[in-house]
mmCIF file of C-alpha atoms in Angstrom:
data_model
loop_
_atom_site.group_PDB
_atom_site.id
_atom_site.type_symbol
_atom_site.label_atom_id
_atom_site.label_comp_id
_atom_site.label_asym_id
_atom_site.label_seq_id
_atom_site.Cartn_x
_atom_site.Cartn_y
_atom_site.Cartn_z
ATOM 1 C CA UNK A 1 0.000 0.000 0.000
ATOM 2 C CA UNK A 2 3.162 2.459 -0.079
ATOM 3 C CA UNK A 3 2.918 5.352 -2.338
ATOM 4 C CA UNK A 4 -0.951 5.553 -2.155
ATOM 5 C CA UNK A 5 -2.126 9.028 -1.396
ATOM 6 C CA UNK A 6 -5.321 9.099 1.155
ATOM 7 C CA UNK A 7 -7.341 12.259 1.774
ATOM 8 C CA UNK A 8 -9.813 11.786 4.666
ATOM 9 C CA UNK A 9 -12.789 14.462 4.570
ATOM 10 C CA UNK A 10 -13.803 14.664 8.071
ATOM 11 C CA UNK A 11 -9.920 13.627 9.290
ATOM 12 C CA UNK A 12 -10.749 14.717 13.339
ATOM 13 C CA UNK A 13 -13.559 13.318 13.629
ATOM 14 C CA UNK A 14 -13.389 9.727 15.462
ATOM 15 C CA UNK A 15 -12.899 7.247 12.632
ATOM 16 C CA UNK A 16 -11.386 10.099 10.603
ATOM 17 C CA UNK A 17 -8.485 9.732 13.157
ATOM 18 C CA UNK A 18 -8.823 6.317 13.156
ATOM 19 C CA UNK A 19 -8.293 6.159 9.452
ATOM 20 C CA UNK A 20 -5.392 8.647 9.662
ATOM 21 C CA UNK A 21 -3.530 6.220 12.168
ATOM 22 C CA UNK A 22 -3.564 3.049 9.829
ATOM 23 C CA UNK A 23 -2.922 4.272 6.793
ATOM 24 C CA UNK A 24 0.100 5.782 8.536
ATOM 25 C CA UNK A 25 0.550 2.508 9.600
ATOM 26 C CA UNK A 26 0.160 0.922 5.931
ATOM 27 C CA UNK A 27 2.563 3.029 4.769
ATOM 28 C CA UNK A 28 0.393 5.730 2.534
ATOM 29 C CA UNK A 29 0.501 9.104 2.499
ATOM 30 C CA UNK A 30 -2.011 11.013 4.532
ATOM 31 C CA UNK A 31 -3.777 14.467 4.102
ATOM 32 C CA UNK A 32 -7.302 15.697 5.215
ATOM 33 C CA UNK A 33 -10.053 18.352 6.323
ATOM 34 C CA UNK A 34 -11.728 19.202 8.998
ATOM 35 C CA UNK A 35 -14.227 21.917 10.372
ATOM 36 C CA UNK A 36 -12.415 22.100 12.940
ATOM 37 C CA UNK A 37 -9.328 23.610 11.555
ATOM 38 C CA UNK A 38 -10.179 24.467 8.109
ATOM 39 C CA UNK A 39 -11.798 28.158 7.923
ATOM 40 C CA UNK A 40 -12.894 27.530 4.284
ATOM 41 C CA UNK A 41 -13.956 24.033 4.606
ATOM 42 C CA UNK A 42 -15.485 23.660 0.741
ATOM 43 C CA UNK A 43 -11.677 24.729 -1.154
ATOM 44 C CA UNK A 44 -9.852 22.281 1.521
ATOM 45 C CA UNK A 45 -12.095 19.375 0.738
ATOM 46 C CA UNK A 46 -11.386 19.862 -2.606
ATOM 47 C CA UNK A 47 -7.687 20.469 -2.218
ATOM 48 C CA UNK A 48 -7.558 17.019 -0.296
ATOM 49 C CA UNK A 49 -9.595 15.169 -2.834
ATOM 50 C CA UNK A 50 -7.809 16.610 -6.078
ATOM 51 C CA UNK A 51 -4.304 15.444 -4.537
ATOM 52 C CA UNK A 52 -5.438 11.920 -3.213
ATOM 53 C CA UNK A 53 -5.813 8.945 -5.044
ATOM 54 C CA UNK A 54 -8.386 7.259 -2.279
ATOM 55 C CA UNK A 55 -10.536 9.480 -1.031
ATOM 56 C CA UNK A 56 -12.591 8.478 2.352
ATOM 57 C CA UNK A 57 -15.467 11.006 3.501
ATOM 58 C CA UNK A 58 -15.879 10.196 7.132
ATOM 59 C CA UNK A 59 -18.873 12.737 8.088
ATOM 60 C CA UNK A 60 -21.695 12.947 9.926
ATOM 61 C CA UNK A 61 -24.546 11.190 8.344
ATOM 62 C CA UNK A 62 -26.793 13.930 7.897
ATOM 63 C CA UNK A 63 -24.422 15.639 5.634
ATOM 64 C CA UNK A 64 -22.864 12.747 3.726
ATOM 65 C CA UNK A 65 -24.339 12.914 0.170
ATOM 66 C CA UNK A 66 -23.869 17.356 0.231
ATOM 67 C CA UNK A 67 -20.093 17.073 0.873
ATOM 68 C CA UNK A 68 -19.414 14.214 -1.396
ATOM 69 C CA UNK A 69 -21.696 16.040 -4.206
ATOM 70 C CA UNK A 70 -19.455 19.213 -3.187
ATOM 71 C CA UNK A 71 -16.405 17.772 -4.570
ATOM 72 C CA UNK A 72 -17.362 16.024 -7.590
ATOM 73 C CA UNK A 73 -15.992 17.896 -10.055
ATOM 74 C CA UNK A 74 -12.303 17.062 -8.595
ATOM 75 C CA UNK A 75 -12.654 13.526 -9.077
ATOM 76 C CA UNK A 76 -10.980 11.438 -11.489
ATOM 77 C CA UNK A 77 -10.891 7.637 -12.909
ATOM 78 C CA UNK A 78 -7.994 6.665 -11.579
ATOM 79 C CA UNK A 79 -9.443 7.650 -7.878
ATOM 80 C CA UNK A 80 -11.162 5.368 -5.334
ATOM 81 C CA UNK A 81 -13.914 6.676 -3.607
ATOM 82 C CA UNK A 82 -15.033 5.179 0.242
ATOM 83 C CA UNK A 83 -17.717 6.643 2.210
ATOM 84 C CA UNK A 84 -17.668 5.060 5.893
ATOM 85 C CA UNK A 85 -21.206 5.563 7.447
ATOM 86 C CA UNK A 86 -24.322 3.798 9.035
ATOM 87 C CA UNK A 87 -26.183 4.591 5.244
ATOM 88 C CA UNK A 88 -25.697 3.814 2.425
ATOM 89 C CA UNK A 89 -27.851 4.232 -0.274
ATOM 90 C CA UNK A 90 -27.898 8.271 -0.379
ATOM 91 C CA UNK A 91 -24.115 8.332 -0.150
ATOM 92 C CA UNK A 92 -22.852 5.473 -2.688
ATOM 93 C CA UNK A 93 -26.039 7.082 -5.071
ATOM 94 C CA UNK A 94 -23.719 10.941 -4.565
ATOM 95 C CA UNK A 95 -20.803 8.946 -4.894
ATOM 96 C CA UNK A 96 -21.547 7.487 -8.066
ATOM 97 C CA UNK A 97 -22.140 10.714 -9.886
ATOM 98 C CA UNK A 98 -18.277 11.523 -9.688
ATOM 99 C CA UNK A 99 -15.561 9.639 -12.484
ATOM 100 C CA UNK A 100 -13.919 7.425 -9.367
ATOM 101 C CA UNK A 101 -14.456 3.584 -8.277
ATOM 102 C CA UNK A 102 -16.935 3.837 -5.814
ATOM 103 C CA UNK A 103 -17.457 1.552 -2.894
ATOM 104 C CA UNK A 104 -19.612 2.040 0.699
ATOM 105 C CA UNK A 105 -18.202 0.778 4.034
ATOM 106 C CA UNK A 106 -19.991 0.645 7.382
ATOM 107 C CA UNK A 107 -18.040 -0.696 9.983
ATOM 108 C CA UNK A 108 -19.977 -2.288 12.807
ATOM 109 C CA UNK A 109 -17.873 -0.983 15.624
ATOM 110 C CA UNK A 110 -16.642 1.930 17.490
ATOM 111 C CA UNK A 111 -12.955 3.092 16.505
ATOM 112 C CA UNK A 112 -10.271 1.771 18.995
ATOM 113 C CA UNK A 113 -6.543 1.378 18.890
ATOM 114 C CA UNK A 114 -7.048 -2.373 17.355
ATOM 115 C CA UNK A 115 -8.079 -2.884 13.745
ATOM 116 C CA UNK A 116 -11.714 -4.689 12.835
ATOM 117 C CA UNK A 117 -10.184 -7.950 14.242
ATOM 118 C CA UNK A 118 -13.470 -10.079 14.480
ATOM 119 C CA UNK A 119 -15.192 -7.158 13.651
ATOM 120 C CA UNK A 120 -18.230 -6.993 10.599
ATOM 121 C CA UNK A 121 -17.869 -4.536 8.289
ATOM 122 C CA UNK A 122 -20.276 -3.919 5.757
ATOM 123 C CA UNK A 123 -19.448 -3.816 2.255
ATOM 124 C CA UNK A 124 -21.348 -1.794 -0.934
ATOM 125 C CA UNK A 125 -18.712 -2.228 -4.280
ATOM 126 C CA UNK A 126 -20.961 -0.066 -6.048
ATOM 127 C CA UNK A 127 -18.101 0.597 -8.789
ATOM 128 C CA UNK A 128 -14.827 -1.119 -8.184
ATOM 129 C CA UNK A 129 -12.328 -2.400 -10.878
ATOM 130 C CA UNK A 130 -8.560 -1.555 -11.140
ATOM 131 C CA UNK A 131 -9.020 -0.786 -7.307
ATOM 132 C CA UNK A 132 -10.106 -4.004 -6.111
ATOM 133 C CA UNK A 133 -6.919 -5.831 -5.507
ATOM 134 C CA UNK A 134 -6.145 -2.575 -3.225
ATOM 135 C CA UNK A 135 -9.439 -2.819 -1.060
ATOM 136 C CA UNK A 136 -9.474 -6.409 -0.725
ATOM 137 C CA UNK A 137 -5.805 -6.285 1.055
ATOM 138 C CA UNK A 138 -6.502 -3.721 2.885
ATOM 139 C CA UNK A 139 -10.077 -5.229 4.128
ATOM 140 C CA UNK A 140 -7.893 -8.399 4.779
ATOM 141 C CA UNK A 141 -5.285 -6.255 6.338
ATOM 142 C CA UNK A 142 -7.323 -5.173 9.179
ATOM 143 C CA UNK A 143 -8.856 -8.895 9.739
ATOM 144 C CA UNK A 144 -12.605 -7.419 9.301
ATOM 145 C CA UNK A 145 -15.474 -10.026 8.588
ATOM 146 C CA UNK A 146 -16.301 -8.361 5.797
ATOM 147 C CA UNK A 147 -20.193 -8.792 4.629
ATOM 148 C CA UNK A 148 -20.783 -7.971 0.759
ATOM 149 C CA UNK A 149 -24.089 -6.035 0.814
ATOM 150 C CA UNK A 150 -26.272 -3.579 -2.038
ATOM 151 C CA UNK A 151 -26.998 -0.262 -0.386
ATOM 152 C CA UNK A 152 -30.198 -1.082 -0.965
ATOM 153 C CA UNK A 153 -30.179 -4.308 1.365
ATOM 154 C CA UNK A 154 -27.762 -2.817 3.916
ATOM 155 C CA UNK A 155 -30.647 0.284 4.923
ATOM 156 C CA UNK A 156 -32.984 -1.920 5.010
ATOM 157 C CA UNK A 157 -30.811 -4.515 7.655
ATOM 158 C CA UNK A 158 -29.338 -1.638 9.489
ATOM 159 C CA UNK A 159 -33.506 -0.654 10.198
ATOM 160 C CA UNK A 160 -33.014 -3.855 12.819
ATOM 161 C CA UNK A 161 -29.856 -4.092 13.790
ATOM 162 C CA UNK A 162 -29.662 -0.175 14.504
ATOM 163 C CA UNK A 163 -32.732 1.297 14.606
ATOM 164 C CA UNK A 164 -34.714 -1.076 16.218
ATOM 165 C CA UNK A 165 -32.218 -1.923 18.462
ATOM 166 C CA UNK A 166 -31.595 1.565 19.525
ATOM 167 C CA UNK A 167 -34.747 2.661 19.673
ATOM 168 C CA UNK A 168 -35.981 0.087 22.320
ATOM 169 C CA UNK A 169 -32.582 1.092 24.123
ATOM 170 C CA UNK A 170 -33.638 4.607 23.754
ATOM 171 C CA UNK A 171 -37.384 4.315 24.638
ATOM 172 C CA UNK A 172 -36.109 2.255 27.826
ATOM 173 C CA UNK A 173 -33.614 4.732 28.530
ATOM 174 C CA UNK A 174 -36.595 7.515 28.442
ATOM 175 C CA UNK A 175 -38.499 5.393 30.564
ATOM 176 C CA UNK A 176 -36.033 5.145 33.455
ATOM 177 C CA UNK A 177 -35.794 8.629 33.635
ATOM 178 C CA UNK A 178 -39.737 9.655 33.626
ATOM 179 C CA UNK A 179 -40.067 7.351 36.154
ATOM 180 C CA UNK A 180 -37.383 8.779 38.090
ATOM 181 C CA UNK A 181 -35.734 5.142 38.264
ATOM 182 C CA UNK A 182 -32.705 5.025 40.495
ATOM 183 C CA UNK A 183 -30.537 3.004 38.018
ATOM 184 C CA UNK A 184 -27.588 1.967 40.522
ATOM 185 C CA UNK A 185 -29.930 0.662 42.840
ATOM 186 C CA UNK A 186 -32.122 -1.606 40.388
ATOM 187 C CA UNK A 187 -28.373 -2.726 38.840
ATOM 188 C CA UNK A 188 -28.108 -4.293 42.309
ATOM 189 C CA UNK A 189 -31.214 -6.755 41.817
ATOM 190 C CA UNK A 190 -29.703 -7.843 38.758
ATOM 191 C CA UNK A 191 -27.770 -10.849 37.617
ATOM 192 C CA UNK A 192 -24.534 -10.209 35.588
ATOM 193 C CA UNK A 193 -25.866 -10.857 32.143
ATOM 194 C CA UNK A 194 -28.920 -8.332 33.043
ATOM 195 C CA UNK A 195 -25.986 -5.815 33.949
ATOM 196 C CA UNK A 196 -24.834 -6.722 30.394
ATOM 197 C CA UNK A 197 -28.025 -5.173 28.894
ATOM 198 C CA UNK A 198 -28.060 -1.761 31.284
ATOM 199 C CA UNK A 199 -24.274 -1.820 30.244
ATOM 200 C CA UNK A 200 -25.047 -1.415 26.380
ATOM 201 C CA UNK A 201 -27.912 0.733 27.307
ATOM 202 C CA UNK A 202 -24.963 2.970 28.772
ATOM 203 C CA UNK A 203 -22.494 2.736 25.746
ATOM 204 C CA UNK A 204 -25.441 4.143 23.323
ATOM 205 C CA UNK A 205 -26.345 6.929 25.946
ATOM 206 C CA UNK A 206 -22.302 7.530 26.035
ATOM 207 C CA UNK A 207 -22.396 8.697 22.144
ATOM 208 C CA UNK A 208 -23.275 11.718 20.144
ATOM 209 C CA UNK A 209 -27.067 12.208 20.094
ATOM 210 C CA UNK A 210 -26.982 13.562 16.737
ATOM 211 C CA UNK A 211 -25.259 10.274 15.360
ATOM 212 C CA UNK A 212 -28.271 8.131 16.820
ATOM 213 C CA UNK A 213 -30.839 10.669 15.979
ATOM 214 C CA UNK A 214 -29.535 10.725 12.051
ATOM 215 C CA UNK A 215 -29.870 6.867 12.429
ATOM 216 C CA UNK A 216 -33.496 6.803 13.480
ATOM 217 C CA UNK A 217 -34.469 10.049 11.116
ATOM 218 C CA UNK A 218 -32.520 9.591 7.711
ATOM 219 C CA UNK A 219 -33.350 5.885 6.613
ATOM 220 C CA UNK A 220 -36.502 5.305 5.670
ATOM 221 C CA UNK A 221 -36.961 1.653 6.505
ATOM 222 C CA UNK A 222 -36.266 2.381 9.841
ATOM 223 C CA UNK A 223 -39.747 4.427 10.066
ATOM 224 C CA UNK A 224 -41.785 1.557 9.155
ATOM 225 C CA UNK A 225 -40.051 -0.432 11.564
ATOM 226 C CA UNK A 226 -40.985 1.791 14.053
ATOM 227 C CA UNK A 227 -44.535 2.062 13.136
ATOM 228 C CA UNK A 228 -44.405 -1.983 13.657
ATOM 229 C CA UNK A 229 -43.026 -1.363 16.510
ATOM 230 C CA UNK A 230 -46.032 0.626 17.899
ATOM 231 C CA UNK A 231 -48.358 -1.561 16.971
ATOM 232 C CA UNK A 232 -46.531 -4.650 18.461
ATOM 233 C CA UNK A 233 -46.641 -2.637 21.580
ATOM 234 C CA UNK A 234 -50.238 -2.127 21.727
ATOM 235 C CA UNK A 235 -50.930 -5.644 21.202
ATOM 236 C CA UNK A 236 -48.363 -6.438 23.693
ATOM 237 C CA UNK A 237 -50.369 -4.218 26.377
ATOM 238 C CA UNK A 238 -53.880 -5.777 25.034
ATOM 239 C CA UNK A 239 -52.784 -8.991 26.216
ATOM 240 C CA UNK A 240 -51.723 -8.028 29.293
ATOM 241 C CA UNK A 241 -54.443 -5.657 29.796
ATOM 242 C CA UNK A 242 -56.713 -8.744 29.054
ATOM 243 C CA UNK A 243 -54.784 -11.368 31.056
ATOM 244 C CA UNK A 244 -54.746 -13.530 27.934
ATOM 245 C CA UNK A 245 -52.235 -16.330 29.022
ATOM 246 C CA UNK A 246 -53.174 -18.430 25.767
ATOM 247 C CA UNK A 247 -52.614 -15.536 23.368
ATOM 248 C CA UNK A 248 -49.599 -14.389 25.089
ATOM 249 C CA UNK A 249 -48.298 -18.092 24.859
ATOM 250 C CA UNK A 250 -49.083 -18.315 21.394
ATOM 251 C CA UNK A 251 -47.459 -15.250 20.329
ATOM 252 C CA UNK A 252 -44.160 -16.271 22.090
ATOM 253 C CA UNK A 253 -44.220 -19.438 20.438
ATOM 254 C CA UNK A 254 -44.737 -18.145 17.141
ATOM 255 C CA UNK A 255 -41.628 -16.065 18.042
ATOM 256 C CA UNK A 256 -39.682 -18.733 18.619
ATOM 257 C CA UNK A 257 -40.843 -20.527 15.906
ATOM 258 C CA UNK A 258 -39.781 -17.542 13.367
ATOM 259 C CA UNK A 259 -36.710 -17.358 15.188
ATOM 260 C CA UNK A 260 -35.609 -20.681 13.927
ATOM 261 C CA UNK A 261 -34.080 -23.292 15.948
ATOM 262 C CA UNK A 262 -30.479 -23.580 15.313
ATOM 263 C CA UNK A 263 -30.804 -19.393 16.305
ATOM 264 C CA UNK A 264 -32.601 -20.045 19.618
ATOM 265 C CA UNK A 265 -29.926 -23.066 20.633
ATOM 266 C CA UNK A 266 -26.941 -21.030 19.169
ATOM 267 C CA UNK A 267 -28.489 -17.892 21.259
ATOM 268 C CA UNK A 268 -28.988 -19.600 24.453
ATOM 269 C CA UNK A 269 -25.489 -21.049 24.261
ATOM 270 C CA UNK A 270 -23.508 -17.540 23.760
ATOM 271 C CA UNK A 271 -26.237 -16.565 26.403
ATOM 272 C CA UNK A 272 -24.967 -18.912 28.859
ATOM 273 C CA UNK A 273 -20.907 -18.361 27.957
ATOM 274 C CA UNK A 274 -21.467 -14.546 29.018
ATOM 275 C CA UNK A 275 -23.182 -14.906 31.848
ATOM 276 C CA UNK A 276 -20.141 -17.639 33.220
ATOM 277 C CA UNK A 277 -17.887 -14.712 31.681
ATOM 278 C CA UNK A 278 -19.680 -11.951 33.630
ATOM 279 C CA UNK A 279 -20.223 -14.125 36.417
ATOM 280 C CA UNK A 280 -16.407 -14.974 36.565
ATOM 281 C CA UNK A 281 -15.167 -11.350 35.894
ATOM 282 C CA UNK A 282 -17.254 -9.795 39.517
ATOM 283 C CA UNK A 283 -15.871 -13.507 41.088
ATOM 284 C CA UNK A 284 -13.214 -12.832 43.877
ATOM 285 C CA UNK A 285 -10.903 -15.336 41.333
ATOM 286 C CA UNK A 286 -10.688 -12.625 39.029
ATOM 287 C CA UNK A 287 -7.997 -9.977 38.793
ATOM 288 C CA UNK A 288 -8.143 -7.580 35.923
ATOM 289 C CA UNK A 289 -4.606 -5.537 34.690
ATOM 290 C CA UNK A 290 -4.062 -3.061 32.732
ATOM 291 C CA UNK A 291 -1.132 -4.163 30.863
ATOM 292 C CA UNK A 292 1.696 -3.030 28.517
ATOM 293 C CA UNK A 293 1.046 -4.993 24.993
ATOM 294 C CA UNK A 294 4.771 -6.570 24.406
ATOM 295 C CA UNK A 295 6.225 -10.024 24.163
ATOM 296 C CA UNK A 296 7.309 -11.437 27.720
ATOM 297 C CA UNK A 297 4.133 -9.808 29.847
ATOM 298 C CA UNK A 298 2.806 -12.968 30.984
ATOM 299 C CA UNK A 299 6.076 -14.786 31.203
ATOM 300 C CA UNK A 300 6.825 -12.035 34.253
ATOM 301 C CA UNK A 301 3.314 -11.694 35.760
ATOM 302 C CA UNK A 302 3.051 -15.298 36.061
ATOM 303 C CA UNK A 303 6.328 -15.483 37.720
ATOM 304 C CA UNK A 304 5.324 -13.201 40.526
ATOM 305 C CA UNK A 305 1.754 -15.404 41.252
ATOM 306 C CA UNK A 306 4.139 -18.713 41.334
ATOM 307 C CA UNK A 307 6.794 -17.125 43.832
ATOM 308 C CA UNK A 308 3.090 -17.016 46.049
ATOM 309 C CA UNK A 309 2.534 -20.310 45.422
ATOM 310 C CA UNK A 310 -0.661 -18.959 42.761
ATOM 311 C CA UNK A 311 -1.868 -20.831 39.913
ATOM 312 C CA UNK A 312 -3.478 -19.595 37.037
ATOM 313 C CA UNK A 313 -6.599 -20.973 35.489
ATOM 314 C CA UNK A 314 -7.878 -18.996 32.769
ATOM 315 C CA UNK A 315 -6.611 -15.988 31.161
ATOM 316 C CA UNK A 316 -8.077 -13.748 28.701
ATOM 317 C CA UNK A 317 -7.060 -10.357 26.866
ATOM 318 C CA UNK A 318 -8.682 -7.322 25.418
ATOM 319 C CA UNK A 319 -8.565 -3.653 24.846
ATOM 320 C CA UNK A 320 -11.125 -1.321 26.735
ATOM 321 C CA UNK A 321 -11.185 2.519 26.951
ATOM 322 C CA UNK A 322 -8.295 2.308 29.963
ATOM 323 C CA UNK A 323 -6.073 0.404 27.484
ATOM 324 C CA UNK A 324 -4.813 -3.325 26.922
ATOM 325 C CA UNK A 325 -6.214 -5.666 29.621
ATOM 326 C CA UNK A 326 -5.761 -9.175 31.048
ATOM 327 C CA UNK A 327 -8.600 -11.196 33.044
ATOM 328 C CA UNK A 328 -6.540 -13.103 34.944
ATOM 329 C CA UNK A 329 -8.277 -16.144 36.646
ATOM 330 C CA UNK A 330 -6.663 -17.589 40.086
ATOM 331 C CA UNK A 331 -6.969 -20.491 42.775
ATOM 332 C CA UNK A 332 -6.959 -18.330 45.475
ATOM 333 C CA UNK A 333 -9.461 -15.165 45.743
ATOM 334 C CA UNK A 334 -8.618 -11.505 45.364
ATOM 335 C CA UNK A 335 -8.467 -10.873 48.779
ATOM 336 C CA UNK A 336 -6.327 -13.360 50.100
ATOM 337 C CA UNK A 337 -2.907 -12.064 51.274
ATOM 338 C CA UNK A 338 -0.612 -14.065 49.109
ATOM 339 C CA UNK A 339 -2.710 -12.649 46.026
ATOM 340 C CA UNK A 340 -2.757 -8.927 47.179
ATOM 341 C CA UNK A 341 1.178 -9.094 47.705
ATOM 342 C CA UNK A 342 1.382 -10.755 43.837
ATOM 343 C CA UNK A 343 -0.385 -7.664 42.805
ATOM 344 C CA UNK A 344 1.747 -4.869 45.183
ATOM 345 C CA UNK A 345 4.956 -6.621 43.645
ATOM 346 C CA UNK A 346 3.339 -6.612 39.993
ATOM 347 C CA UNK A 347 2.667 -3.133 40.300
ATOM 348 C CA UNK A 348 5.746 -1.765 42.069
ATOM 349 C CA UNK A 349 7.535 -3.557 38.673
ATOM 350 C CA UNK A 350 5.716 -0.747 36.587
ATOM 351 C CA UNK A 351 4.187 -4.395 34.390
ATOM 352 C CA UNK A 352 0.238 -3.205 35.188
ATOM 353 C CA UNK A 353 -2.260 -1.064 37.222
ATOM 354 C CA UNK A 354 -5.560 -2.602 38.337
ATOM 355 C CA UNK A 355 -8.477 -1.948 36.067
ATOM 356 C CA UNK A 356 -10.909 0.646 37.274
#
């Protein structure tokens, strides 16, 4: 990927850095706009696009199709075009006006300082030829699942798995807080993998409210979903209202039934591995560091649980917001004395911190 120019339109925003970082990392050249620091935003964007050869627009929804149709007429053939966004057809459609390849991305993550390890990624090659080769690595590169998609199909999807989704996280949200619910105190009645729900419930309500109201407001599909989601309410209510055990039975069934079975057994098995996860991770076997990620870490955090006579009996890593962690599971709990001086000594070594 060396040589290859890449001009990010919306380069401070939070995948626009994210962008900036790997390609920097790939070896490509880098350039962008911003808002933020460019006065006359309209003559940078076009600056950046006219001297890159890909061209990613990584801006807010809402404004998508304007600022790609803004910089059209500095397009060229030999140019790849990417628009990363939760929609898709309104952006590839602006997209495919200009002379460049042309194809949509929608990553199904937040940024971090990992690539889409394990991560989907939606894909929309609306108009890709001689560029191809180029996205493909580069899609491999960052170990994505990549999903192949039509803008067309991708709205329509993304009016479940987003706005759906967020709007029953949303309504719930509005509930607790008409009702004047005192959240930490009902997070005490619950079991981990109930937590787990409240916890996602806080990641939305953590993000830009303009981001999830652009999701709910600019894709039509995800209007009728809502209306269907009204009306599944009210019939919801009628059966309780009515204390109809047989139609309320029948409905879940035929629930279940649509869901399909291999979904419901494959569901209630992932179910069950995160609530042992959960369950293990508020255990008093469970230590979590915040670790350095370099060869030899475990090789010298192991060495000071031995010297206390500590075994280790599962380990797991991952990156959070407070940086690279380890779950480290033990035979002895948290609070026992030989564990507590394993972490002191671990700690005075400058290897890890303990995990908020």
């Amino acid at each position: 990927m060396d040589s290859v120019r890449v001009g990010i339109i919306g380069i401070d925003g939070l995948y626009g850095r994210w962008f900036e970082r790997v390609f920097h990392e790939l070896g490509c050249s880098v350039d962008g706009s911003d808002p933020k620091f460019d006065v006359d935003i309209l003559k940078r964007n076009k600056e950046v696009v006219a001297n890159a050869d890909v061209v990613i627009f990584s801006v807010p929804p809402r404004v998508m199709p304007d600022v790609i149709r803004d910089v059209i007429s500095e397009s060229r053939p030999d140019q790849l075009w990417i628009d990363c966004g939760c929609l898709k057809v309104e952006p590839v459609r602006a997209m495919l006006e200009s002379r460049a390849e042309v194809v949509g991305i929608h990553p199904m993550c937040a940024p971090t300082k990992r690539l889409w390890e394990g991560q989907t990624v939606i894909v929309c090659p609306a108009r890709l030829r001689q560029w191809k080769t180029w996205f493909d690595a580069f899609i491999q590169e960052t170990e994505a699942r990549a999903k192949v998609s039509t803008p067309e199909e991708h709205d329509k999807n993304m009016a479940i798995v987003e706005g759906l989704i967020h709007a029953n996280v949303l309504i719930t949200a509005g509930l607790l807080e008409r009702l004047n619910i005192n959240v930490p105190v009902v997070m005490e009645y619950m079991s981990p993998i109930y937590r787990l729900f409240f916890s996602f419930l806080g990641r939305i309500l953590r993000q830009d409210p303009d981001l999830y109201a652009d999701i709910q407001m600019l894709n039509p599909s995800t209007k009728k979903m809502l209306d269907g989601l009204e009306q599944e309410v009210k019939a919801f209510r009628k059966s309780v209202d009515d204390g109809d055990v047989d139609g309320f039975a029948k409905s879940f069934r035929a629930g279940a039934s649509h869901f399909g079975r291999e979904n419901l057994f494959s569901a209630y098995y992932l179910y069950d591995e995160m609530s042992q996860i959960l369950t293990d991770r508020l255990g008093e076997h469970q230590i979590i560091l915040v670790i350095e990620d370099k060869p030899g870490t475990l090789h010298r955090l192991s060495r000071y649980f031995s010297d206390e006579g500590i075994n280790l009996t599962s380990l797991h890593t991952f990156r959070s917001v407070n940086g690279f962690c380890m779950r480290l599971g033990i035979d002895h709990k948290r609070s026992d004395p030989k564990t507590q001086r394993a972490i002191k000594a671990i700690i005075a070594d400058g290897l890890a911190t303990i995990a908020p």
